[in-house]
Coordinates of C-alpha atoms and ligand atoms in Angstrom, one line a residue:
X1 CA -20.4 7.2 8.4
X2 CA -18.4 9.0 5.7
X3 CA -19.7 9.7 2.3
X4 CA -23.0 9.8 0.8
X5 CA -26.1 10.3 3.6
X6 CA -28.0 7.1 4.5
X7 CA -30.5 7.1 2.4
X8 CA -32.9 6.4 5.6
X9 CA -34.6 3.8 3.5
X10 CA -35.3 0.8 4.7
X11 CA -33.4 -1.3 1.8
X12 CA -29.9 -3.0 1.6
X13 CA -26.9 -1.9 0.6
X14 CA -26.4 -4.0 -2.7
X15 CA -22.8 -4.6 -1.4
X16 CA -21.2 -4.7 1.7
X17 CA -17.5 -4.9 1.7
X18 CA -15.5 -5.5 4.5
X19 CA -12.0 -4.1 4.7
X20 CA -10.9 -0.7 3.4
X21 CA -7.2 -1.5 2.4
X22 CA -6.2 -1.2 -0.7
X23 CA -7.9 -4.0 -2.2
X24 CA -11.3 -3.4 -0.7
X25 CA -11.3 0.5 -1.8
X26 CA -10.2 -0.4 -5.3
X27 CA -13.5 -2.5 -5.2
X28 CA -15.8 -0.4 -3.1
X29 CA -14.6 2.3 -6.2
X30 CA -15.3 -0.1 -8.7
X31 CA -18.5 -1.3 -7.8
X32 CA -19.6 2.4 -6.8
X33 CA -18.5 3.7 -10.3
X34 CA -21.3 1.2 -12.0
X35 CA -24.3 2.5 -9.8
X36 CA -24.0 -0.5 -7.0
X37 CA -25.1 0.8 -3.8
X38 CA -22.0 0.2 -1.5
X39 CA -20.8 0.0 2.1
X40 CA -17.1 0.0 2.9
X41 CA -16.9 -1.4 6.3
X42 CA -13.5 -1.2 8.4
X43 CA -12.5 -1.7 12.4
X44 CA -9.8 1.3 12.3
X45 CA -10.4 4.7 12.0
X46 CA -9.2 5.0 8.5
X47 CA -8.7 3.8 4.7
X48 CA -5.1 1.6 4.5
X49 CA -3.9 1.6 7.9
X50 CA -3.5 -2.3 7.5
X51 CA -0.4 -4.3 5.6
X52 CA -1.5 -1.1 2.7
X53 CA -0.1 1.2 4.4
X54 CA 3.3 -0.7 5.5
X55 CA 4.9 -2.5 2.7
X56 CA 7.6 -2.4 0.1
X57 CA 5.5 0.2 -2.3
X58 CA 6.8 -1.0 -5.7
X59 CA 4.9 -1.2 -8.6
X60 CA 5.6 -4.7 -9.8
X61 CA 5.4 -5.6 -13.4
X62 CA 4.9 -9.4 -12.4
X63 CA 7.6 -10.7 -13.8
X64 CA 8.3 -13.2 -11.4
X65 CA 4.7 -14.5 -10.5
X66 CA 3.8 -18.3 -10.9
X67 CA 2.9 -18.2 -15.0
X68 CA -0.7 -18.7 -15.5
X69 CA -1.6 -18.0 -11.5
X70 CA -4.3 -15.7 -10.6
X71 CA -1.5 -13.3 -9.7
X72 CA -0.3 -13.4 -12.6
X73 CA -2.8 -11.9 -14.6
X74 CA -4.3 -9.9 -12.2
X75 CA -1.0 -8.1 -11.6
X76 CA 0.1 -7.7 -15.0
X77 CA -3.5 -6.2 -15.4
X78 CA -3.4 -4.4 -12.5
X79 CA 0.1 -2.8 -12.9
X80 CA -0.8 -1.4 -15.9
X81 CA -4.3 -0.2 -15.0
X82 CA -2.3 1.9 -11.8
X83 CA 0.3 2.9 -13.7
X84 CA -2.4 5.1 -15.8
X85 CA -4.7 5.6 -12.8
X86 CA -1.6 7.0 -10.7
X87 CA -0.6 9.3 -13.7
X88 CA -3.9 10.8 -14.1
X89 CA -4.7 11.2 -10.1
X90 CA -1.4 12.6 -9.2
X91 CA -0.4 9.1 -7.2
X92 CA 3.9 9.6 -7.0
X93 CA 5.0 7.0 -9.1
X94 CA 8.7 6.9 -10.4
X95 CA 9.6 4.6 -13.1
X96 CA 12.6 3.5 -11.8
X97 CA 13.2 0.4 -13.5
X98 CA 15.0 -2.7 -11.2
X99 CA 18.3 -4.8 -11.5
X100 CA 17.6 -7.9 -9.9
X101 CA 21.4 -8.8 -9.1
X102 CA 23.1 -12.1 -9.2
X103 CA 25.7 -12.2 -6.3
X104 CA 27.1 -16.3 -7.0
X105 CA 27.4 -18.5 -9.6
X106 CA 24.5 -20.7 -8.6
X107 CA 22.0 -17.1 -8.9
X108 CA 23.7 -16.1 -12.4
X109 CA 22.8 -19.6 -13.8
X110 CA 19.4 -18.7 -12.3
X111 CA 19.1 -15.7 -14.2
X112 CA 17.5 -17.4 -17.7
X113 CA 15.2 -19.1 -15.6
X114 CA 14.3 -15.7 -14.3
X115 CA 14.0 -14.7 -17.6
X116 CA 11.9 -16.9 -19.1
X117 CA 9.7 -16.6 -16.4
X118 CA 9.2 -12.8 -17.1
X119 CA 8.7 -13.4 -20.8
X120 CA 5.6 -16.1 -19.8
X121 CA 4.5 -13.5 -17.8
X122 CA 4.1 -11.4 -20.5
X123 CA 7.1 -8.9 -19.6
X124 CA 9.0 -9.3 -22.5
X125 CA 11.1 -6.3 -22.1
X126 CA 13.6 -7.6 -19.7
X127 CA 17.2 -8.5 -20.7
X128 CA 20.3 -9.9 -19.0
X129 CA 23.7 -7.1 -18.4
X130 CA 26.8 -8.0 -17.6
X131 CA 28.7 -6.7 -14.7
X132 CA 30.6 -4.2 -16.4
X133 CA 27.4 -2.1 -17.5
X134 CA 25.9 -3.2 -14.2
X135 CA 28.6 -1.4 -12.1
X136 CA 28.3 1.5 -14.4
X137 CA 24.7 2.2 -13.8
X138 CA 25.0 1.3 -10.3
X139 CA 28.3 2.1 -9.1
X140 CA 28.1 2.1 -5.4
X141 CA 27.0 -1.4 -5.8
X142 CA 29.1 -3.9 -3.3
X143 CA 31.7 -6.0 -4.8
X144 CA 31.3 -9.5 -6.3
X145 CA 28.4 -9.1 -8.3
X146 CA 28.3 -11.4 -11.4
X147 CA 25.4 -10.3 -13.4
X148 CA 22.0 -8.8 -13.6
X149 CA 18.3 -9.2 -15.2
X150 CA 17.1 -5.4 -16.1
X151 CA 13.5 -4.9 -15.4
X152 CA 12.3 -1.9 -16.8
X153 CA 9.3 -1.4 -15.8
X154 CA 8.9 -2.0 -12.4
X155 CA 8.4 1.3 -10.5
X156 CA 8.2 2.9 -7.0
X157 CA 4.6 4.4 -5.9
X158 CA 2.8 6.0 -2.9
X159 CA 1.0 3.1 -1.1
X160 CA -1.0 6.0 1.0
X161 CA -2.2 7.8 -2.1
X162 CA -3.3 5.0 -3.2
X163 CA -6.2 3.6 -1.3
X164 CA -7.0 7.4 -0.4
X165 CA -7.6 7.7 -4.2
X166 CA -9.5 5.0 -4.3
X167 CA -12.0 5.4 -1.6
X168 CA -12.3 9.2 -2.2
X169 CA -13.9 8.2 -5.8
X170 CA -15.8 5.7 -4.4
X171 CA -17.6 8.2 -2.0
X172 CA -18.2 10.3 -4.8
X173 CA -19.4 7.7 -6.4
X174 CA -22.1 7.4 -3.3
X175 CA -20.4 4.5 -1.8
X176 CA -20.3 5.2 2.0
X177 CA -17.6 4.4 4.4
X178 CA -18.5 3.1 8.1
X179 CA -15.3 3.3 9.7
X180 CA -14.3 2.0 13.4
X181 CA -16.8 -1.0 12.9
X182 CA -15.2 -4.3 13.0
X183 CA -17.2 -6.6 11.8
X184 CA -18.2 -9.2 14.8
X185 CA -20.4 -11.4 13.0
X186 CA -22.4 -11.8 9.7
X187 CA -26.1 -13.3 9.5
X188 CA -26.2 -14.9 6.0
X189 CA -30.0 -14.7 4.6
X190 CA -31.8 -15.8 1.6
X191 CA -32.1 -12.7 0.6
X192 CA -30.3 -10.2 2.6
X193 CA -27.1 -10.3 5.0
X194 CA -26.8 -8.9 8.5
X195 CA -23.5 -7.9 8.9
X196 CA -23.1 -7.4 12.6
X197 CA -20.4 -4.6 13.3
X198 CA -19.1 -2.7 16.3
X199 CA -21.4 0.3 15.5
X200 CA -24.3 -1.4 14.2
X201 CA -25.9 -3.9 11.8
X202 CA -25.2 -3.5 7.7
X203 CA -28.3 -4.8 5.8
X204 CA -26.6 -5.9 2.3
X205 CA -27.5 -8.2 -0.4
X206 CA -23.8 -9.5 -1.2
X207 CA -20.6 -9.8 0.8
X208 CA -17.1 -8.9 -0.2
X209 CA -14.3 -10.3 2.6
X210 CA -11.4 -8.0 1.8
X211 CA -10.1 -8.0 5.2
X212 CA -6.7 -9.3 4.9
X213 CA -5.1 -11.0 7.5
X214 CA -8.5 -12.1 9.0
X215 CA -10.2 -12.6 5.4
X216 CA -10.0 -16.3 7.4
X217 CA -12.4 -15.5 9.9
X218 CA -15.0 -13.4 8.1
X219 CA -14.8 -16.4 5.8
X220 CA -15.5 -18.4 8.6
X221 CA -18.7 -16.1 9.1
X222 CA -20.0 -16.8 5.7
X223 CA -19.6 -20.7 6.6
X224 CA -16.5 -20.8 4.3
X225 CA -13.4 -22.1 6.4
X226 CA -11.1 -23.5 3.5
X227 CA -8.2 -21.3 4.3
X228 CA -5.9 -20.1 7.4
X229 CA -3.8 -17.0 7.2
X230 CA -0.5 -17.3 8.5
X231 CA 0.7 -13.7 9.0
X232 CA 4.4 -13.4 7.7
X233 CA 6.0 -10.3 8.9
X234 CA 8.4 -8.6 7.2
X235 CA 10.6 -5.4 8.5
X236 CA 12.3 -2.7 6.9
X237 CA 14.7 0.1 7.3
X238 CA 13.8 3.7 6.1
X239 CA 17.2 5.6 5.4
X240 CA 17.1 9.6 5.2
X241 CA 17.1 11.2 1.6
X242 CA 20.9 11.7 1.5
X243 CA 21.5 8.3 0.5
X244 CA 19.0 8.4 -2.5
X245 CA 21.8 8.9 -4.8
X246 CA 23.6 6.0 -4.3
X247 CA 20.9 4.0 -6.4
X248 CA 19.2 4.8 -9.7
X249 CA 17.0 1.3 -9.5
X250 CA 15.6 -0.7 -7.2
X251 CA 18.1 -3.4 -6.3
X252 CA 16.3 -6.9 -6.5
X253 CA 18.1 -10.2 -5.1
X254 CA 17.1 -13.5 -7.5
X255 CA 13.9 -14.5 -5.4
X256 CA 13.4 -17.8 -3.7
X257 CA 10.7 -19.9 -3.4
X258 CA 9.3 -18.5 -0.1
X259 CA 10.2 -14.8 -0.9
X260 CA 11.2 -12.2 -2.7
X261 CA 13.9 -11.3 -0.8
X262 CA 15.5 -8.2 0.8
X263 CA 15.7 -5.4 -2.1
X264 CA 16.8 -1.8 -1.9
X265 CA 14.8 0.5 -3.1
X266 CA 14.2 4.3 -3.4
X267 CA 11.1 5.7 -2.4
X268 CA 8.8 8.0 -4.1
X269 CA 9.7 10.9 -0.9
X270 CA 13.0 10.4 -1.5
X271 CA 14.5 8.0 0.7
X272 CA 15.6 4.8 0.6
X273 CA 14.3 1.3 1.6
X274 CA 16.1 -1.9 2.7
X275 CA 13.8 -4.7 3.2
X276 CA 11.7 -6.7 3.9
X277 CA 12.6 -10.2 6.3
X278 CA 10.2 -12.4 6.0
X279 CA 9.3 -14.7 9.3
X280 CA 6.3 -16.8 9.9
X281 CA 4.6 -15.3 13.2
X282 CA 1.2 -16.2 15.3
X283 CA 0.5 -12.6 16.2
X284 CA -1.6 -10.8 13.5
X285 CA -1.1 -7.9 15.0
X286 CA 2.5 -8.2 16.2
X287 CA 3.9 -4.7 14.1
X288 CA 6.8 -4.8 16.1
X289 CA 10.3 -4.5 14.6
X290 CA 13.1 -6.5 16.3
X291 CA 16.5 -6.4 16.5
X292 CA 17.3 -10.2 14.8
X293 CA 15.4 -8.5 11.9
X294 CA 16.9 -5.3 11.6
X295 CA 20.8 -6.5 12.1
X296 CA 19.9 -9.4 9.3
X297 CA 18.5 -6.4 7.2
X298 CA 21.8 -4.4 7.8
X299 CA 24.1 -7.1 6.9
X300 CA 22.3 -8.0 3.7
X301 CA 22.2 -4.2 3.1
X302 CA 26.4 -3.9 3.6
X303 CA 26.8 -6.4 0.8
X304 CA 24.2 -5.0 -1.6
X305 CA 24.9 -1.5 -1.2
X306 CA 27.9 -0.7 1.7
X307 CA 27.3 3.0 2.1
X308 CA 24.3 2.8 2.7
X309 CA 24.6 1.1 5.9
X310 CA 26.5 4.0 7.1
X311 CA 23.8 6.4 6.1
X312 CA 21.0 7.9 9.0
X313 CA 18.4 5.7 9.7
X314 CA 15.1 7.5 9.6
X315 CA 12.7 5.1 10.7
X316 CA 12.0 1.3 10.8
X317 CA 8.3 -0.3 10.1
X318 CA 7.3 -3.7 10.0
X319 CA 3.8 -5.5 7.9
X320 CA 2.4 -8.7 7.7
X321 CA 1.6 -10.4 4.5
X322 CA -1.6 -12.7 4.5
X323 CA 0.0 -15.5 3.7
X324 CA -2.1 -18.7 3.2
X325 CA -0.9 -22.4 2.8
X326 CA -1.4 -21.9 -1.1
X327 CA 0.9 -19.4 -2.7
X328 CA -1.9 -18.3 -4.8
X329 CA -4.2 -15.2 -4.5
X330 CA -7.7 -16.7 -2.5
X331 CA -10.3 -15.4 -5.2
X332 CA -13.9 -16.7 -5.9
X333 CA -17.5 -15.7 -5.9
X334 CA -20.2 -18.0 -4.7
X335 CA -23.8 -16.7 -6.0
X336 CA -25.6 -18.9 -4.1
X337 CA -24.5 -17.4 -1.4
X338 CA -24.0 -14.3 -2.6
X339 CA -20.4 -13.7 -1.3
X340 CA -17.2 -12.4 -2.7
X341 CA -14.1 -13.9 -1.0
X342 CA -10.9 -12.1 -1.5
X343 CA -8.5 -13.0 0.4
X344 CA -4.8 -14.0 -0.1
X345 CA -3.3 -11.2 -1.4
X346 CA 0.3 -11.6 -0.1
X347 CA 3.2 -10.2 -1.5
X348 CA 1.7 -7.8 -4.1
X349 CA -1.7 -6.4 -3.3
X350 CA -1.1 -2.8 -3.9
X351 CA 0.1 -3.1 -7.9
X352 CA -2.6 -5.6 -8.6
X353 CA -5.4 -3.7 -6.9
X354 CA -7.3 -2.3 -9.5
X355 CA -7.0 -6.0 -11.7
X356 CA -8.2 -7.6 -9.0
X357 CA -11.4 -5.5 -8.4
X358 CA -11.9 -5.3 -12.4
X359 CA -11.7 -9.0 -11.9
X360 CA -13.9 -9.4 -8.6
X361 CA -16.4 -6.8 -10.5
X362 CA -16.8 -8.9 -13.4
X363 CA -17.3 -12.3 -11.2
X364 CA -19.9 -10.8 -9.5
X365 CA -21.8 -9.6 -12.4
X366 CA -21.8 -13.1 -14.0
X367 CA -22.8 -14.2 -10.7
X368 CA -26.1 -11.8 -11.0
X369 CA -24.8 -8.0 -9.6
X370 CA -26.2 -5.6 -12.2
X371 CA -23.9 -3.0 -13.1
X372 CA -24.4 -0.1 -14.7
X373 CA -22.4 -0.6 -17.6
X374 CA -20.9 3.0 -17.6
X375 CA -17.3 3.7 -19.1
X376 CA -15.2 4.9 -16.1
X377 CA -15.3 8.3 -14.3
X378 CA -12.0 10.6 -14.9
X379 CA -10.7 9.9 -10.7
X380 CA -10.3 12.5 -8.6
X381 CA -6.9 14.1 -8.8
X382 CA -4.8 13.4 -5.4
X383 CA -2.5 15.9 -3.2
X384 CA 1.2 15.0 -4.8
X385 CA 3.1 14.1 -2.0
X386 CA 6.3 12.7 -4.3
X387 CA 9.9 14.2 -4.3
X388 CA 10.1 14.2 -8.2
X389 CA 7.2 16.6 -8.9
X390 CA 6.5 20.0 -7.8
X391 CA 5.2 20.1 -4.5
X392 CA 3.1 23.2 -3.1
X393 CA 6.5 24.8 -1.5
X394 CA 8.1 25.0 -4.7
X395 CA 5.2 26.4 -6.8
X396 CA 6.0 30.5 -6.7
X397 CA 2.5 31.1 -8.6
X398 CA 0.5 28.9 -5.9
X399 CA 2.1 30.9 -3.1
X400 CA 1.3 33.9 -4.7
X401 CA -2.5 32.7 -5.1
X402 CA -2.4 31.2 -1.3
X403 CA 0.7 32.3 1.0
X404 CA 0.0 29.4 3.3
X405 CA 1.5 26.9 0.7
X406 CA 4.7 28.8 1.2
X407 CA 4.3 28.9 5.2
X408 CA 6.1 25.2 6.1
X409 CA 5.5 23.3 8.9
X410 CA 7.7 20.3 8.5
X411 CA 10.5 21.5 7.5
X412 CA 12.3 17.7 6.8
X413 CA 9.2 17.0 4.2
X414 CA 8.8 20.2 3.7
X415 CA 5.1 20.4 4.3
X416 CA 3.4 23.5 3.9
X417 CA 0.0 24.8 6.4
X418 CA -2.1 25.2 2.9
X419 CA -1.3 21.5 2.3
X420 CA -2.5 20.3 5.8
X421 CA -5.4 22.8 5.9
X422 CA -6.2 20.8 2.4
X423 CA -6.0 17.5 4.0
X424 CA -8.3 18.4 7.0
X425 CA -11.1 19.9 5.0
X426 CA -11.1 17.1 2.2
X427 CA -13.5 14.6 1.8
X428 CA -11.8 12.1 3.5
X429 CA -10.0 13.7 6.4
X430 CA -7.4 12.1 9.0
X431 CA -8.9 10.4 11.9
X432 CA -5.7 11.4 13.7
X433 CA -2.2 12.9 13.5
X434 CA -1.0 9.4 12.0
X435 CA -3.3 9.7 9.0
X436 CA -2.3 13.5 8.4
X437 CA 0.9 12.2 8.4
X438 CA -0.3 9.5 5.2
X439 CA -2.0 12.5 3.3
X440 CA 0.9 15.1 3.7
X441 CA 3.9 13.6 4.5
X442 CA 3.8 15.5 7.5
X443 CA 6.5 14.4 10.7
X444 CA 7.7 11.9 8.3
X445 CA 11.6 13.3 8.1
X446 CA 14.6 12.6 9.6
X447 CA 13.6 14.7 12.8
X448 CA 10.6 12.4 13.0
X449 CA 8.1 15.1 14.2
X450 CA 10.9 16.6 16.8
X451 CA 10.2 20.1 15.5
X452 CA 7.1 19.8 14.2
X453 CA 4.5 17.7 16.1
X454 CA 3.5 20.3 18.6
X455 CA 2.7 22.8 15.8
X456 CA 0.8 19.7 13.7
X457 CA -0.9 18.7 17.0
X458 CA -2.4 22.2 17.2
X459 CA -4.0 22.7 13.6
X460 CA -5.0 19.4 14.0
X461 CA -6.9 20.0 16.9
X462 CA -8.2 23.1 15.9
X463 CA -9.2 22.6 12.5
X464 CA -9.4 18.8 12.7
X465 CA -12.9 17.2 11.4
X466 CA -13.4 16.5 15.1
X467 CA -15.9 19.5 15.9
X468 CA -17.9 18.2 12.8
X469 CA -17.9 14.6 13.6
X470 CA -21.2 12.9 14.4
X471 CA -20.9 11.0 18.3
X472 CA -19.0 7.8 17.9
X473 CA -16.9 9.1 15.1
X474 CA -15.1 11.6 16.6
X475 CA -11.0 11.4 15.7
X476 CA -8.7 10.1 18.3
X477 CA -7.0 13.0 19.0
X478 CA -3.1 13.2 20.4
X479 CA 0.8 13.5 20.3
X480 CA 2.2 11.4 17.5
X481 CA 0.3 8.5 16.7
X482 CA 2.5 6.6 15.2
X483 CA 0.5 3.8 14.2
X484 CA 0.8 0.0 13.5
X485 CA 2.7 0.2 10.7
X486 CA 5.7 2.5 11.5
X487 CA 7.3 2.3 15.3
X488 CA 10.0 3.4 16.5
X489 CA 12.6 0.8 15.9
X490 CA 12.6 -1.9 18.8
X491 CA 16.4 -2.7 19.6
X492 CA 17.5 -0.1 17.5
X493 CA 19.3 2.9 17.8
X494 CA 16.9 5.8 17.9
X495 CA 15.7 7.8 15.0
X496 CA 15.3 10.5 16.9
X497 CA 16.2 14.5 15.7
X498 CA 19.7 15.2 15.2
Ligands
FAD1 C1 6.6 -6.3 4.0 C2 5.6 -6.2 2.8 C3 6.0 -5.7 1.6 C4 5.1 -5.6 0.5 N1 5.6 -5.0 -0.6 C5 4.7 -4.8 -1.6 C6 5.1 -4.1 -2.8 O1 6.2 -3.6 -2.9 N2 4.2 -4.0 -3.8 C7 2.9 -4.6 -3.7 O2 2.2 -4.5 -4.7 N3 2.5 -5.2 -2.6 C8 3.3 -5.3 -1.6 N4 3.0 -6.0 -0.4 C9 1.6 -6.5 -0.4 C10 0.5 -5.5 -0.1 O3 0.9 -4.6 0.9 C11 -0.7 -6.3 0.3 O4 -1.0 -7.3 -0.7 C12 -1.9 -5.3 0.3 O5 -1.7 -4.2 1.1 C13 -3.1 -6.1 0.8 O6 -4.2 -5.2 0.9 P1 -5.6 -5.6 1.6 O7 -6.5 -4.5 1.3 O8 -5.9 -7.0 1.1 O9 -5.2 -5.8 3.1 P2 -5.1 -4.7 4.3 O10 -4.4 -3.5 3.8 O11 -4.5 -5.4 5.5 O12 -6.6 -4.3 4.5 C14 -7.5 -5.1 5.2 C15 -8.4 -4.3 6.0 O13 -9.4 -5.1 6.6 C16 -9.8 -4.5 7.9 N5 -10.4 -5.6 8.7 C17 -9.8 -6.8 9.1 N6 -10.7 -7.4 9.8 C18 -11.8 -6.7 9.9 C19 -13.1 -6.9 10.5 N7 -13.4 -8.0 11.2 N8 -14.0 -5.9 10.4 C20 -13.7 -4.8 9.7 N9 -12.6 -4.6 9.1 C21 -11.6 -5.5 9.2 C22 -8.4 -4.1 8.4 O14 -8.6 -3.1 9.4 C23 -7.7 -3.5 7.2 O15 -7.9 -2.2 7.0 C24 3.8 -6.1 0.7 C25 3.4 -6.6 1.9 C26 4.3 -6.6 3.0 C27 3.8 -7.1 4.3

């Protein structure tokens, strides 16, 4: 258990909640900052190693979600409650802006439609160009596009930050984290629930199913059953940083009704996405790339944006979207039964995240939670990672204070010793080399750890939160881990060090 002691009372946690992606720590925070006595319950061995840690990482406005839907307003909310939080907790975000690009005649009629749909979602600050100023902002562009719709304020953010962020102010908040505890089973009471997990039983008066692609089965546990998630997997292509300037925007296609489509993006470390597919597949935990999906990628990728395609692959990663059979966002509180279901949360989890736990807060209140009442704690101010802002290495007067943030360790992301010495000794330390690599940026280059994993390997085993660990919770050590959301491409040609 991370966080606040057990109190070694014998009373329930007012709230369990069960999955510490991004949605679940953006409510275990929210719940913790108004005095509720909190559990965040996950199998892995860390915050956002689920589709949170493995997705497109744009800060959508909302402009295209269903008018009036629950995703709607609880992106538009949460978009702008991020965009603030991010600023003041040092979460990279660039405000990029996006072109969504109409590439035939039949996609440039689509554009008012488009449009309109924006200005009902209450993004009124979008406006069609023509392809003259089109090409001019985004010259390497591939020929034949007719048109676009500008999107201001859509933006590119950490997804790792983020949940870190959250579940960092939730434990300071005195929410505690029981990590490496899948839940196996929940006893639903009158008056109390047994949650029944890997490591133990969870006394707790309410239940909050945030556990993404199987929000179906802990449903099931809580005697609920009206839903099925249908994992939808969706691969992309990391390219190194020298092709970052051959986009100003992220490049959107005009979406269809099954997805948004493949979009290139840049990335708050400075590199550049193409991505995702999207394909219906059984496996919930089937992470794999494949070469169908990558070559699909690369061809939409040659007509989008043809230089690209002859740029150095860094990496390829695939997640799974929780797709149900409604398009909708799966959100309701039952206080009879004293059970928060959130579940659902497809195609744009991370920017809604903080509308959707002001939202799930507020239900469970009406539903009889007391909350404190309290205005909001300042959050805690995050490690920058980005490529836009001053990172340790760069900072002469921090090196001068502490020579290890000049000593680098990775020289591709240029990661310094003082920032990995940080992320080991903060409040929420990596489990293993996988979740350094989410704090600091660490073996994330273009040599992808060739240079550096030994050296990482070492001061993670040496100053690694292991030693300190209580039995049980002890960090999987190793080479490498390179987790579920980033493999090495399958049928792809390697990314390994040049
Ligand atoms: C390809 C792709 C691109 C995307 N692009 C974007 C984007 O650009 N912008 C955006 O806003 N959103 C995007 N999304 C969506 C976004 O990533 C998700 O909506 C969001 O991450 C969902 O968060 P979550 O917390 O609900 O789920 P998860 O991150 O999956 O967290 C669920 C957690 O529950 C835990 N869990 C599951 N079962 C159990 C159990 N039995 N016991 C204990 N713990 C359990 C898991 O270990 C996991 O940590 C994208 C998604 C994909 C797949």
């Amino acid at each position: 258990m991370t966080g606040a002691a057990d109190t070694g009372d014998d009373r329930p946690a007012d709230v369990a909640v069960i999955g510490a992606g991004v949605v679940g720590t953006a409510i275990a925070r929210a719940l913790a900052c108004q005095d509720v006595s909190c559990v965040l319950i996950d199998a892995e061995n860390d915050v956002g190693t689920g589709t949170s840690k493995a997705n497109t990482a744009i800060l959508h406005t909302g402009f295209d979600a269903v008018p009036g839907s629950q995703e709607s307003t609880l992106l538009r909310r949460g978009s702008v409650l991020l965009a603030d939080y991010a600023r003041r907790a040092g979460i990279p975000v660039e405000r990029t802006g996006a072109l969504l690009v109409a590439w035939t005649p039949e996609q440039q009629a689509e554009l008012p439609a488009v449009e309109d749909k924006a200005h009902r979602n209450g993004v009124t600050d979008v406006r069609r160009i023509g392809a003259g100023e089109l090409y001019r902002r985004e010259p390497h562009l591939g020929p034949g596009a007719l048109g676009a719709l500008e999107i201001p304020g859509e933006s590119i953010i950490c997804p790792w930050t983020t949940p870190l962020a959250y579940a960092t102010q939730a434990l300071a908040a005195g929410a505690r984290l029981r990590l490496r505890s899948r839940v196996t089973g929940i006893r639903a009471g009158a008056t109390e629930h047994q949650v029944v997990t890997g490591t133990g039983v969870v006394r707790c008066r309410w239940v909050v199913n945030a556990a993404g692609l199987h929000s179906d089965t802990i449903d099931a546990m809580m005697g609920g059953g009206e839903f099925t998630i249908c994992p939808r997997r969706g691969e992309l292509i990391v390219f190194d940083k020298l092709a970052r300037p051959l986009l100003s925007s992220i490049l959107l296609p005009v979406p269809t009704a099954r997805s948004k489509g493949v979009l290139v993006a840049p990335t708050v470390y400075g590199n550049v996405l193409l991505g995702p597919t999207a394909d219906d597949i059984p496996d919930r935990g089937d992470v794999a790339t494949t070469g169908p999906g990558l070559a699909s990628l690369m061809e939409a990728g040659r007509r989008i944006l043809p230089r690209l395609v002859a740029e150095e692959v860094t990496a390829s990663y695939a997640g799974l979207r929780a797709a149900t059979a409604d398009r909708d966002y799966q959100i309701w509180v039952d206080g009879s039964r004293r059970y928060a279901c959130v579940a659902g949360i497809r195609s744009t989890g991370l920017s809604a995240s903080l509308g959707i736990a002001e939202h799930v807060t507020g239900l469970l209140a009406e539903a009889g939670l007391r909350l404190a009442g309290r205005p909001e704690p300042d959050p805690p101010v995050m490690p920058y990672i980005g490529q836009a802002g001053t990172r340790p290495y760069q900072d002469a007067a921090r090196i001068a204070a502490d020579p290890d943030y000049g000593r680098i360790v990775c020289h591709c992301e240029r990661v310094t010793r003082g920032e990995i010495r940080d992320a080991l000794a903060s409040p929420l330390p990596p489990a293993d080399v996988d979740g350094l690599r989410r704090r600091t940026r660490v073996l994330n280059g273009r040599c992808q750890g060739f240079y550096c994993a030994a050296t990482v390997a070492a001061l993670f085993a040496g100053a690694g939160p292991g030693a300190a660990a209580p039995a049980g919770q002890r960090p999987a050590h190793g080479p490498m881990a390179t987790g579920s959301g980033r493999r090495a491409p399958r049928g792809w040609r390697s990314a390994a060090p040049r």
